[in-house]
CSV table of C-alpha atoms in Angstrom, one decimal:
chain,number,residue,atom,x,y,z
A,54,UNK,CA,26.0,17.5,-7.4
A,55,UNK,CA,26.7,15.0,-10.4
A,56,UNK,CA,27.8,17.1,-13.6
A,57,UNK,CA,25.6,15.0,-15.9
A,58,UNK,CA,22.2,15.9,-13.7
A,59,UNK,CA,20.8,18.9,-15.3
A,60,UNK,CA,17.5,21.3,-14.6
A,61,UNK,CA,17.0,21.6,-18.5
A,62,UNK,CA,16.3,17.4,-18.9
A,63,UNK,CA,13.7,17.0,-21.5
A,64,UNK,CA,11.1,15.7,-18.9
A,65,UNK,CA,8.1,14.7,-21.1
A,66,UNK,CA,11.3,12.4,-23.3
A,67,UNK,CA,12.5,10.9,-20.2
A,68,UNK,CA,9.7,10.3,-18.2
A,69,UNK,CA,8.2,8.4,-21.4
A,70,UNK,CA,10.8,6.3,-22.2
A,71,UNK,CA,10.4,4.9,-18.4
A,72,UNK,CA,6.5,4.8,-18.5
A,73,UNK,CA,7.1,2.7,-21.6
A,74,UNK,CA,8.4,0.3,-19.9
A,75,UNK,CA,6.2,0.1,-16.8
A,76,UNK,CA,2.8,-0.3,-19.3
A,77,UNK,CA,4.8,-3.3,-20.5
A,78,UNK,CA,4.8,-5.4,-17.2
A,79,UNK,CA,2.6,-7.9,-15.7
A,80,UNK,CA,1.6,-5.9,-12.4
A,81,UNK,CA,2.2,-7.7,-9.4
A,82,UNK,CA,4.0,-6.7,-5.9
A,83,UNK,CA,6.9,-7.8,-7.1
A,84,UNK,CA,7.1,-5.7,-10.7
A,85,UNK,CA,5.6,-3.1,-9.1
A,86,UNK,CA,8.4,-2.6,-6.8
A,87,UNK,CA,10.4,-3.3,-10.2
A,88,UNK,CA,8.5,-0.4,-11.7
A,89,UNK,CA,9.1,1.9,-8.7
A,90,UNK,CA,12.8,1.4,-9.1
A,91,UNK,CA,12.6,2.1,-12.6
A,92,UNK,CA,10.8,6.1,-11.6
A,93,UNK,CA,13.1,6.3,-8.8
A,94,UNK,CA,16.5,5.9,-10.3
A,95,UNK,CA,14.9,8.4,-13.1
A,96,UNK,CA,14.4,10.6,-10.6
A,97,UNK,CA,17.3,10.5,-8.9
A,98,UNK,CA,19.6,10.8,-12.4
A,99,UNK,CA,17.6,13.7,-12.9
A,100,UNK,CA,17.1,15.9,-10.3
A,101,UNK,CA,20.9,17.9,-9.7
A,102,UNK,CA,22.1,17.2,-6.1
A,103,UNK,CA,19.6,14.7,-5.5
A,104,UNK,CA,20.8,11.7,-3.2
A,105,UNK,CA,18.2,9.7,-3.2
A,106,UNK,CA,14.7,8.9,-4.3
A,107,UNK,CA,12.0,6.5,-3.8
A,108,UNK,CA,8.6,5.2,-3.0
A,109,UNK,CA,6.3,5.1,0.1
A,110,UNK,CA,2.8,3.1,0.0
A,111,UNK,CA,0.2,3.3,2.5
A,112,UNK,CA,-2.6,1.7,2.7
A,113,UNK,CA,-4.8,-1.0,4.8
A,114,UNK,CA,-1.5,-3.1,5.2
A,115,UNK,CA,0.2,0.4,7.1
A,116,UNK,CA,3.3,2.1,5.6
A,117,UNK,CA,6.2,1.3,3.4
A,118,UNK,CA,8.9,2.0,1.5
A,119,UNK,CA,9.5,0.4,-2.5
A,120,UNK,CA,11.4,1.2,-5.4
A,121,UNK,CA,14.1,3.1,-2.9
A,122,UNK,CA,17.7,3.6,-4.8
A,123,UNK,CA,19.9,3.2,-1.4
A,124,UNK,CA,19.7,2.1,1.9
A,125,UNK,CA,19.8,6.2,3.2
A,126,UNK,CA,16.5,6.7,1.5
A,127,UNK,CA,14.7,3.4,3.5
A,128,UNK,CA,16.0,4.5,6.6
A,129,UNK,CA,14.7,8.6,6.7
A,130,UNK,CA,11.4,6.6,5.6
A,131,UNK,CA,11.4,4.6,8.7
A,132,UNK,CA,11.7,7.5,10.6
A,133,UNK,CA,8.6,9.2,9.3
A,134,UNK,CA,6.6,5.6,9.7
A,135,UNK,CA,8.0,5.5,13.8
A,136,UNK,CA,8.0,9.1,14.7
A,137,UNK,CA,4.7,9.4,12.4
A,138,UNK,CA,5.9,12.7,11.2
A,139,UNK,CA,7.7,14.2,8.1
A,140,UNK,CA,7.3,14.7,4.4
A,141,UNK,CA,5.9,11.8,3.2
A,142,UNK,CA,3.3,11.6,5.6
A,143,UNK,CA,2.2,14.9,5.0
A,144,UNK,CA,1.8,14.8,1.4
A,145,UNK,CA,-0.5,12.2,2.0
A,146,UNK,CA,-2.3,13.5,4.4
A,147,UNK,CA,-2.8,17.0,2.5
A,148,UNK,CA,-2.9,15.3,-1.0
A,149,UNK,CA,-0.1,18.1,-2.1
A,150,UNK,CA,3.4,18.3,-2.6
A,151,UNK,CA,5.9,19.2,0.2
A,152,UNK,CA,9.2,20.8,-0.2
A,153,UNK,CA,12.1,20.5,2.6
A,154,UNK,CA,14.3,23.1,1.3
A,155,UNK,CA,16.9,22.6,4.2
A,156,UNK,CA,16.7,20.0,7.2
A,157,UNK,CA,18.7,22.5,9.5
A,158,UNK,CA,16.0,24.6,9.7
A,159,UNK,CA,13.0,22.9,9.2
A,160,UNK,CA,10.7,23.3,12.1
A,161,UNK,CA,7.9,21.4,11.4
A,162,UNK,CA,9.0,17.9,12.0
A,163,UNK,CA,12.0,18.6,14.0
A,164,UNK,CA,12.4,15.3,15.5
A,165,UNK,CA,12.6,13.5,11.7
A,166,UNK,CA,14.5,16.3,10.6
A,167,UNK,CA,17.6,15.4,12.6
A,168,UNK,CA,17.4,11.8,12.3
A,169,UNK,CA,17.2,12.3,8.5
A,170,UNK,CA,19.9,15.1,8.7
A,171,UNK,CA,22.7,12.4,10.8
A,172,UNK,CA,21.8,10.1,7.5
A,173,UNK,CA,23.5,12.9,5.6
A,174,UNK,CA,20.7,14.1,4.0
A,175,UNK,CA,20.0,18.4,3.8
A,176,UNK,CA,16.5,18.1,1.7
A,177,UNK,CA,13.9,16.6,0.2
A,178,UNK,CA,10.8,17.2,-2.0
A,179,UNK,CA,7.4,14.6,-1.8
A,180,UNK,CA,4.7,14.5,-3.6
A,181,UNK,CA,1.1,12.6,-3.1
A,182,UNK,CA,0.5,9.4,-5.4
A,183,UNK,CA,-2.9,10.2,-6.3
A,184,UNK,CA,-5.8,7.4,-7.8
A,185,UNK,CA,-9.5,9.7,-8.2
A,186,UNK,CA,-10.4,10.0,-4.2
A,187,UNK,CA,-7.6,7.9,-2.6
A,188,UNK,CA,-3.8,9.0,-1.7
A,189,UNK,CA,-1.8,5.7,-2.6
A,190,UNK,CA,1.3,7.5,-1.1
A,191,UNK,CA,4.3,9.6,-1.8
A,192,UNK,CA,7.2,9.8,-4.4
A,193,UNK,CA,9.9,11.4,-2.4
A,194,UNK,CA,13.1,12.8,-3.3
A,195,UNK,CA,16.1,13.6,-1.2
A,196,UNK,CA,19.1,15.8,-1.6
A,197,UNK,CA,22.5,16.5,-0.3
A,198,UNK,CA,22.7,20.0,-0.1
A,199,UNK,CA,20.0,22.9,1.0
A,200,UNK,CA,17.9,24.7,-2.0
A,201,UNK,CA,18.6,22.2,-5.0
A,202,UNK,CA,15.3,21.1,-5.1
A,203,UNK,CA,13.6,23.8,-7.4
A,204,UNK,CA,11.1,24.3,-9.4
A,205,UNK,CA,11.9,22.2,-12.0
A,206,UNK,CA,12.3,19.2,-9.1
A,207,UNK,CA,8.9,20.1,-8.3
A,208,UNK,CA,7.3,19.4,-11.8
A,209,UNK,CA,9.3,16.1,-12.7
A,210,UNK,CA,8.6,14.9,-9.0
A,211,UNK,CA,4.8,16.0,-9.5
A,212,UNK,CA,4.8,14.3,-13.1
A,213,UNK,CA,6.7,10.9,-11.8
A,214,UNK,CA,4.0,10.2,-8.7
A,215,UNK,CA,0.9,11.0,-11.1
A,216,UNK,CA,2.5,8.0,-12.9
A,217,UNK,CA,3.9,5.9,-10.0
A,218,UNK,CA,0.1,5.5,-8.6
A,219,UNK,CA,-0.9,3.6,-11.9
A,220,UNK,CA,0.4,0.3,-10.9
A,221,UNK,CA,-0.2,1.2,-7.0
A,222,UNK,CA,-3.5,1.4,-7.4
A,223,UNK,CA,-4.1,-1.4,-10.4
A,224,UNK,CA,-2.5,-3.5,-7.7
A,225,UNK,CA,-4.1,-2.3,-4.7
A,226,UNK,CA,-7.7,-2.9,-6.4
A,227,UNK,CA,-6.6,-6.3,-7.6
A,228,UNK,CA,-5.8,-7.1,-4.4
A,229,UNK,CA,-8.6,-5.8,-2.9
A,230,UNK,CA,-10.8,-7.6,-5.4
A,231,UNK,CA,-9.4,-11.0,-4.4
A,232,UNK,CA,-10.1,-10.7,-0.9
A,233,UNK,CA,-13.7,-9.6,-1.1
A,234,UNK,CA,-13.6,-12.6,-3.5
A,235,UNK,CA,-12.3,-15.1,-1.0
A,236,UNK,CA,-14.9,-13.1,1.7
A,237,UNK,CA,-17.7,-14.1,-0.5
A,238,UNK,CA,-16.7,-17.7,-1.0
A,239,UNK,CA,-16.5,-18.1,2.4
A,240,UNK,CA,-19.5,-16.4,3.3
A,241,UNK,CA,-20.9,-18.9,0.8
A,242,UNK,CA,-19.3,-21.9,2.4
A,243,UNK,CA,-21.0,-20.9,6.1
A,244,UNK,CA,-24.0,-20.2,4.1
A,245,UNK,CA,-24.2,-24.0,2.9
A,246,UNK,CA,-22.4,-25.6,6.1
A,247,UNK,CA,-25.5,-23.9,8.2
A,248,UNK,CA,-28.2,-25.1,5.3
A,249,UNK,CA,-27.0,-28.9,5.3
A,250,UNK,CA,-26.6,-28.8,9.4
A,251,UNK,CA,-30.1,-27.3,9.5
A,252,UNK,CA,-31.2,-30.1,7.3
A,253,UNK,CA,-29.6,-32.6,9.4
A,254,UNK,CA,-31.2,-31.8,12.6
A,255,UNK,CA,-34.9,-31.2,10.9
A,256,UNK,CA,-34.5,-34.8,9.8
A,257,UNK,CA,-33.2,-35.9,13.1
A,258,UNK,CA,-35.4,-34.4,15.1
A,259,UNK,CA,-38.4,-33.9,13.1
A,260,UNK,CA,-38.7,-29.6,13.3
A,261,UNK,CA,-39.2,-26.9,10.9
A,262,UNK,CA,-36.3,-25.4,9.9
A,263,UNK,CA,-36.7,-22.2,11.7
A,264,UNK,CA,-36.3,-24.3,15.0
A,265,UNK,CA,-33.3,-26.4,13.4
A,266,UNK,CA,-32.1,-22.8,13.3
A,267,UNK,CA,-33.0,-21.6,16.7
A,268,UNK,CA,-31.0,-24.9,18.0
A,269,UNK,CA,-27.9,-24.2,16.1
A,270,UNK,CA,-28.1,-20.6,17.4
A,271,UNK,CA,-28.5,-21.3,20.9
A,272,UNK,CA,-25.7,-24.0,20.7
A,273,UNK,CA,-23.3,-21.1,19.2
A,274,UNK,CA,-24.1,-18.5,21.7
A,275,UNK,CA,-25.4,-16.5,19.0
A,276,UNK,CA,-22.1,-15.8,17.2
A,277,UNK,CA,-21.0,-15.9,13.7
A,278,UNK,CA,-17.8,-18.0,14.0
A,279,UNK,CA,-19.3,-20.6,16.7
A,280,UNK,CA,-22.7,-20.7,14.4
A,281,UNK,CA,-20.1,-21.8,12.1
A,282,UNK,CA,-18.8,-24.0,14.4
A,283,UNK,CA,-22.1,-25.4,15.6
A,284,UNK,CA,-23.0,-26.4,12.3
A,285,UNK,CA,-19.7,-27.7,11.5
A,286,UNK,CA,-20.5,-30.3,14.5
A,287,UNK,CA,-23.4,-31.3,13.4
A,288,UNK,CA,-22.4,-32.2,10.0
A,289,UNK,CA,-19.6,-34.0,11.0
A,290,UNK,CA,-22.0,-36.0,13.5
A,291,UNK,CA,-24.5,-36.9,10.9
A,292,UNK,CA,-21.0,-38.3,8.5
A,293,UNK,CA,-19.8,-40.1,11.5
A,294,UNK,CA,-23.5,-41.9,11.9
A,295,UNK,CA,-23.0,-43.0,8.2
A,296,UNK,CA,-20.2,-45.1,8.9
C-alpha cells in the first residue's frame, strides 16, 4: 500500500481538478484515451493498495481496454474479453458496480480469477460507464492485497465512471453519426447511379421507366449490390458510346 494513498482524499477536489481538464480537450479516440489515463492514474493514486486501474469500452466494434496505467491491468482485461467472464463484463451487463474483495476465493468467475491472481493481482472493484439507456463500459480498479477496496473505493470508482462515459459516449455518437452519414451518401449515390442508368436504357431502348427498371433488376438478380452493379454497367456503356 503506498503511504501517500489515503481513504480521507477530498474526492469532489480531486475528481474536479481532472474533469477540468478532460472538458478542455478536443474529443477524439485518441484524447479520449488521453482522458481515460488522466481518471485512471487518479484512481489509482487514490485508492490505498490499489495496483492498477483503467478503462474497458464495449461497444459495436467488441471489447477493449484504454486509459490502462500498466501492462498488468491490460492483461486481467484480456482475460475477461477471451474467457468472456469477470468483473468488467458483469458490470456491464448488470449496469452496477462489482466488487472482488479477494481473487482466492472468488467463485463466480473462477477461471478469470486465477489468471488474474498469477498477474499478481488479489482484488478489484468495477463499475458500469453509464450514458441514459446504454452501458459504454467499465472503470475498473485492481488491488494488491484482499479487502482494500472499501467503501470509499466504491464511491470514487462510482463518481470517476459517471464521468469517464462523457467523452465515451460524445465519441461513440460522433462516430456513429458519421457512419449513418457516409450510409446516406451512399445510399444517395446508388439512388442517382440507378436514376441516370434507368435513363440511359429508356432512351436506348425506347420504354417507360418502370420497364428500364424491371431490365436493370432482372440483370442484377434482384440484389441491392448487383442493382448497383447493373447500373454501374450501363452507365459506363452509354460513356464508352460517347467516345
Amino acid at each position: 500500500m503506498r503511504p501517500d494513498a489515503s481513504p480521507h482524499l477530498p474526492l469532489a477536489d480531486e475528481l474536479s481538478v481532472v474533469f477540468a481538464r478532460m472538458a478542455g480537450l478536443l474529443l477524439s479516440e485518441e484524447t479520449v484515451d488521453t482522458s481515460l489515463g488522466l481518471l485512471s492514474a487518479l484512481v489509482l493514486e487514490t485508492v490505498p493498495g490499489a495496483a492498477g486501474a483503467g478503462v474497458s469500452i464495449v461497444d459495436e466494434q467488441g471489447r477493449r481496454s484504454a486509459g490502462a496505467t500498466d501492462r498488468r491491468v491490460e492483461q486481467a482485461d484480456a482475460l475477461q474479453y477471451e474467457l468472456d467472464e469477470g468483473p468488467c463484463l458483469a458490470a456491464v451487463a448488470g449496469r452496477q458496480l462489482v466488487r472482488v474483495p479477494d481473487l482466492a476465493t472468488e467463485t463466480r468467475w473462477p477461471r478469470w480469477a486465477a489468471g488474474a491472481a498469477r498477474l499478481g493481482l488479489t482484488a478489484a472493484l468495477s463499475a458500469p460507464l453509464v450514458a441514459g439507456e446504454r452501458t459504454l463500459g467499465a472503470l475498473k480498479v485492481y488491488a494488491d492485497a484482499p479487502g482494500v477496496l472499501d467503501a470509499h473505493t466504491e464511491r470514487l470508482v462510482t463518481m470517476a465512471a459517471a464521468q469517464a462515459a462523457i467523452p465515451v459516449a460524445n465519441v461513440q455518437h460522433r462516430e456513429r453519426a458519421r457512419r449513418t452519414s457516409d450510409e446516406l451518401r451512399q445510399a444517395l449515390a446508388a439512388r442517382d447511379l440507378v436514376s441516370t442508368a434507368k435513363g440511359v436504357l429508356m432512351a436506348r431502348h425506347g420504354i417507360s421507366e418502370e420497364a428500364a427498371l424491371g431490365m436493370l433488376v432482372a440483370r442484377s438478380g434482384g440484389e441491392a449490390g448487383t442493382l448497383r452493379q447493373a447500373a454501374r454497367t450501363v452507365v459506363d456503356s452509354a460513356v464508352r458510346r460517347r467516345r
